[in-house]
Amino acid sequence: MNTLLKTLFFTILLIAHTTFLFAHEGNETSNTLISGGIGMGSVLAIVICWDRTNSVLTSFFAGIFGWLYVIYYLIIRENEKD
């Protein structure tokens, strides 16, 4: 498995673990995760951007854009393979 997949796997594993660890009963869990946490798209964007650029500034902006950056990366990656 390459480095990016390992990083994404461990990031998702960490998020899943903390979600179950700090979960509450009922709707409180979803409200808490949405309002108080960082989103999955932001985490993926930060990890992908850091792996590609090793720049804190660009990773910060990628985290702000979240899923838009992830989709952008998927499009660019497909073009880079050609």
CSV table of N, CA and C in Angstrom, one decimal:
chain,number,residue,atom,x,y,z
A,1,MET,N,0.8,-1.2,0.0
A,1,MET,CA,0.0,0.0,0.0
A,1,MET,C,0.9,1.2,0.0
A,2,ASN,N,0.6,2.2,-0.8
A,2,ASN,CA,1.4,3.4,-0.9
A,2,ASN,C,1.2,4.3,0.3
A,3,THR,N,2.0,5.3,0.5
A,3,THR,CA,1.9,6.2,1.6
A,3,THR,C,0.6,7.0,1.7
A,4,LEU,N,0.1,7.4,0.6
A,4,LEU,CA,-1.2,8.2,0.6
A,4,LEU,C,-2.3,7.3,1.1
A,5,LEU,N,-2.4,6.1,0.7
A,5,LEU,CA,-3.5,5.2,1.1
A,5,LEU,C,-3.3,4.9,2.6
A,6,LYS,N,-2.1,4.7,3.1
A,6,LYS,CA,-1.9,4.4,4.5
A,6,LYS,C,-2.3,5.6,5.3
A,7,THR,N,-1.9,6.8,4.9
A,7,THR,CA,-2.3,8.0,5.6
A,7,THR,C,-3.8,8.2,5.7
A,8,LEU,N,-4.5,8.0,4.5
A,8,LEU,CA,-5.9,8.1,4.5
A,8,LEU,C,-6.6,7.0,5.4
A,9,PHE,N,-6.1,5.8,5.3
A,9,PHE,CA,-6.6,4.7,6.2
A,9,PHE,C,-6.5,5.1,7.6
A,10,PHE,N,-5.4,5.5,8.1
A,10,PHE,CA,-5.2,5.8,9.5
A,10,PHE,C,-6.0,7.1,9.9
A,11,THR,N,-6.1,8.0,9.0
A,11,THR,CA,-6.9,9.2,9.3
A,11,THR,C,-8.4,8.8,9.5
A,12,ILE,N,-8.9,8.0,8.6
A,12,ILE,CA,-10.3,7.5,8.7
A,12,ILE,C,-10.5,6.7,10.0
A,13,LEU,N,-9.5,5.8,10.3
A,13,LEU,CA,-9.6,5.0,11.5
A,13,LEU,C,-9.6,5.9,12.7
A,14,LEU,N,-8.8,6.9,12.8
A,14,LEU,CA,-8.7,7.8,13.9
A,14,LEU,C,-10.1,8.5,14.1
A,15,ILE,N,-10.6,9.0,13.0
A,15,ILE,CA,-11.9,9.7,13.1
A,15,ILE,C,-13.0,8.8,13.5
A,16,ALA,N,-13.1,7.6,13.0
A,16,ALA,CA,-14.1,6.6,13.4
A,16,ALA,C,-13.9,6.2,14.9
A,17,HIS,N,-12.7,6.1,15.3
A,17,HIS,CA,-12.4,5.7,16.7
A,17,HIS,C,-12.9,6.9,17.7
A,18,THR,N,-12.6,8.1,17.4
A,18,THR,CA,-13.0,9.2,18.2
A,18,THR,C,-14.5,9.4,18.2
A,19,THR,N,-15.1,9.1,17.0
A,19,THR,CA,-16.5,9.3,17.0
A,19,THR,C,-17.2,8.3,17.9
A,20,PHE,N,-16.8,7.1,17.9
A,20,PHE,CA,-17.4,6.1,18.8
A,20,PHE,C,-17.0,6.4,20.3
A,21,LEU,N,-15.8,6.9,20.5
A,21,LEU,CA,-15.4,7.1,21.9
A,21,LEU,C,-16.1,8.2,22.5
A,22,PHE,N,-16.4,9.3,21.8
A,22,PHE,CA,-17.1,10.4,22.4
A,22,PHE,C,-18.6,10.5,22.0
A,23,ALA,N,-19.2,9.5,21.5
A,23,ALA,CA,-20.5,9.5,21.0
A,23,ALA,C,-21.5,9.6,22.2
A,24,HIS,N,-22.6,10.3,22.0
A,24,HIS,CA,-23.7,10.4,22.9
A,24,HIS,C,-24.9,9.7,22.3
A,25,GLU,N,-25.9,9.5,23.2
A,25,GLU,CA,-27.1,8.9,22.7
A,25,GLU,C,-28.0,9.9,21.9
A,26,GLY,N,-28.8,9.4,21.0
A,26,GLY,CA,-29.7,10.3,20.3
A,26,GLY,C,-29.1,11.2,19.3
A,27,ASN,N,-29.7,12.3,19.0
A,27,ASN,CA,-29.3,13.2,18.0
A,27,ASN,C,-28.1,14.1,18.4
A,28,GLU,N,-27.8,14.0,19.7
A,28,GLU,CA,-26.7,14.9,20.2
A,28,GLU,C,-25.4,14.6,19.4
A,29,THR,N,-25.2,13.3,19.1
A,29,THR,CA,-23.9,12.9,18.4
A,29,THR,C,-23.8,13.6,17.1
A,30,SER,N,-24.8,13.6,16.2
A,30,SER,CA,-24.7,14.2,14.9
A,30,SER,C,-24.6,15.7,15.1
A,31,ASN,N,-25.3,16.3,16.0
A,31,ASN,CA,-25.2,17.8,16.1
A,31,ASN,C,-23.8,18.2,16.7
A,32,THR,N,-23.3,17.4,17.6
A,32,THR,CA,-22.0,17.7,18.1
A,32,THR,C,-20.9,17.5,17.1
A,33,LEU,N,-21.0,16.5,16.3
A,33,LEU,CA,-20.0,16.3,15.2
A,33,LEU,C,-20.0,17.3,14.2
A,34,ILE,N,-21.2,17.8,13.8
A,34,ILE,CA,-21.3,18.8,12.8
A,34,ILE,C,-20.9,20.1,13.2
A,35,SER,N,-21.3,20.5,14.4
A,35,SER,CA,-21.0,21.9,14.9
A,35,SER,C,-19.6,22.0,15.5
A,36,GLY,N,-19.1,21.0,16.2
A,36,GLY,CA,-17.9,21.1,16.9
A,36,GLY,C,-16.7,20.5,16.3
A,37,GLY,N,-16.8,19.7,15.3
A,37,GLY,CA,-15.7,19.0,14.7
A,37,GLY,C,-15.3,19.4,13.3
A,38,ILE,N,-14.2,18.8,12.9
A,38,ILE,CA,-13.7,19.1,11.5
A,38,ILE,C,-14.3,18.0,10.7
A,39,GLY,N,-14.8,18.4,9.5
A,39,GLY,CA,-15.5,17.4,8.6
A,39,GLY,C,-14.5,16.5,7.9
A,40,MET,N,-15.1,15.4,7.5
A,40,MET,CA,-14.4,14.3,6.8
A,40,MET,C,-13.7,14.9,5.5
A,41,GLY,N,-14.4,15.7,4.8
A,41,GLY,CA,-13.9,16.3,3.5
A,41,GLY,C,-12.7,17.1,3.8
A,42,SER,N,-12.7,17.9,4.9
A,42,SER,CA,-11.6,18.7,5.3
A,42,SER,C,-10.4,17.9,5.6
A,43,VAL,N,-10.6,16.8,6.4
A,43,VAL,CA,-9.5,15.9,6.8
A,43,VAL,C,-8.9,15.3,5.5
A,44,LEU,N,-9.7,14.8,4.7
A,44,LEU,CA,-9.2,14.2,3.4
A,44,LEU,C,-8.4,15.2,2.6
A,45,ALA,N,-8.9,16.4,2.5
A,45,ALA,CA,-8.3,17.4,1.7
A,45,ALA,C,-6.9,17.8,2.3
A,46,ILE,N,-6.9,17.9,3.6
A,46,ILE,CA,-5.6,18.3,4.3
A,46,ILE,C,-4.6,17.2,4.1
A,47,VAL,N,-5.0,15.9,4.2
A,47,VAL,CA,-4.0,14.8,4.1
A,47,VAL,C,-3.5,14.7,2.6
A,48,ILE,N,-4.4,14.8,1.7
A,48,ILE,CA,-4.0,14.7,0.3
A,48,ILE,C,-3.1,15.9,-0.1
A,49,CYS,N,-3.5,17.1,0.3
A,49,CYS,CA,-2.7,18.3,0.0
A,49,CYS,C,-1.3,18.2,0.6
A,50,TRP,N,-1.2,17.8,1.9
A,50,TRP,CA,0.0,17.7,2.6
A,50,TRP,C,0.9,16.6,1.9
A,51,ASP,N,0.3,15.5,1.5
A,51,ASP,CA,1.1,14.5,0.8
A,51,ASP,C,1.7,15.0,-0.5
A,52,ARG,N,0.9,15.8,-1.2
A,52,ARG,CA,1.4,16.3,-2.5
A,52,ARG,C,2.4,17.5,-2.4
A,53,THR,N,2.1,18.4,-1.5
A,53,THR,CA,2.9,19.7,-1.5
A,53,THR,C,3.8,19.9,-0.2
A,54,ASN,N,3.5,19.2,0.9
A,54,ASN,CA,4.2,19.4,2.1
A,54,ASN,C,4.3,20.9,2.5
A,55,SER,N,3.1,21.5,2.3
A,55,SER,CA,3.0,23.0,2.6
A,55,SER,C,1.9,23.2,3.6
A,56,VAL,N,2.2,23.8,4.7
A,56,VAL,CA,1.1,24.1,5.7
A,56,VAL,C,0.1,25.0,5.1
A,57,LEU,N,0.5,26.1,4.4
A,57,LEU,CA,-0.4,27.1,3.9
A,57,LEU,C,-1.4,26.5,2.9
A,58,THR,N,-0.9,25.7,1.9
A,58,THR,CA,-1.8,25.1,0.9
A,58,THR,C,-2.7,24.0,1.6
A,59,SER,N,-2.2,23.3,2.6
A,59,SER,CA,-3.0,22.3,3.3
A,59,SER,C,-4.1,23.0,4.1
A,60,PHE,N,-3.8,24.2,4.6
A,60,PHE,CA,-4.8,25.0,5.3
A,60,PHE,C,-6.0,25.4,4.4
A,61,PHE,N,-5.6,25.9,3.2
A,61,PHE,CA,-6.6,26.3,2.3
A,61,PHE,C,-7.4,25.1,1.7
A,62,ALA,N,-6.7,24.0,1.5
A,62,ALA,CA,-7.4,22.8,1.1
A,62,ALA,C,-8.4,22.3,2.1
A,63,GLY,N,-8.1,22.5,3.4
A,63,GLY,CA,-9.0,22.1,4.5
A,63,GLY,C,-10.2,23.0,4.5
A,64,ILE,N,-10.0,24.3,4.2
A,64,ILE,CA,-11.2,25.2,4.1
A,64,ILE,C,-12.1,24.8,3.0
A,65,PHE,N,-11.6,24.4,1.8
A,65,PHE,CA,-12.4,24.0,0.7
A,65,PHE,C,-13.0,22.6,0.8
A,66,GLY,N,-12.3,21.7,1.6
A,66,GLY,CA,-12.8,20.4,1.9
A,66,GLY,C,-13.1,19.5,0.7
A,67,TRP,N,-14.3,19.1,0.5
A,67,TRP,CA,-14.7,18.2,-0.6
A,67,TRP,C,-14.4,18.7,-1.9
A,68,LEU,N,-14.4,20.1,-2.1
A,68,LEU,CA,-14.1,20.6,-3.4
A,68,LEU,C,-12.7,20.3,-3.8
A,69,TYR,N,-11.7,20.4,-2.8
A,69,TYR,CA,-10.3,20.1,-3.1
A,69,TYR,C,-10.2,18.6,-3.4
A,70,VAL,N,-10.9,17.7,-2.7
A,70,VAL,CA,-10.8,16.3,-2.9
A,70,VAL,C,-11.3,15.9,-4.3
A,71,ILE,N,-12.4,16.5,-4.8
A,71,ILE,CA,-12.9,16.3,-6.1
A,71,ILE,C,-11.9,16.8,-7.2
A,72,TYR,N,-11.3,18.0,-6.9
A,72,TYR,CA,-10.3,18.6,-7.8
A,72,TYR,C,-9.1,17.7,-7.9
A,73,TYR,N,-8.7,17.1,-6.8
A,73,TYR,CA,-7.5,16.2,-6.8
A,73,TYR,C,-7.9,14.9,-7.6
A,74,LEU,N,-9.1,14.4,-7.5
A,74,LEU,CA,-9.4,13.2,-8.3
A,74,LEU,C,-9.4,13.5,-9.8
A,75,ILE,N,-9.8,14.7,-10.1
A,75,ILE,CA,-9.8,15.1,-11.6
A,75,ILE,C,-8.4,15.3,-12.0
A,76,ILE,N,-7.6,16.0,-11.3
A,76,ILE,CA,-6.2,16.2,-11.6
A,76,ILE,C,-5.4,14.9,-11.7
A,77,ARG,N,-5.6,14.1,-10.7
A,77,ARG,CA,-4.9,12.8,-10.6
A,77,ARG,C,-5.2,11.9,-11.8
A,78,GLU,N,-6.4,11.9,-12.3
A,78,GLU,CA,-6.7,11.2,-13.5
A,78,GLU,C,-6.0,11.7,-14.7
A,79,ASN,N,-5.9,13.1,-14.8
A,79,ASN,CA,-5.2,13.7,-15.9
A,79,ASN,C,-3.7,13.4,-15.8
A,80,GLU,N,-3.1,13.4,-14.6
A,80,GLU,CA,-1.7,13.1,-14.5
A,80,GLU,C,-1.3,11.7,-14.9
A,81,LYS,N,-2.3,10.8,-14.8
A,81,LYS,CA,-2.0,9.4,-15.1
A,81,LYS,C,-1.8,9.2,-16.6
A,82,ASP,N,-2.5,10.0,-17.4
A,82,ASP,CA,-2.4,9.9,-18.9
A,82,ASP,C,-1.1,10.3,-19.5
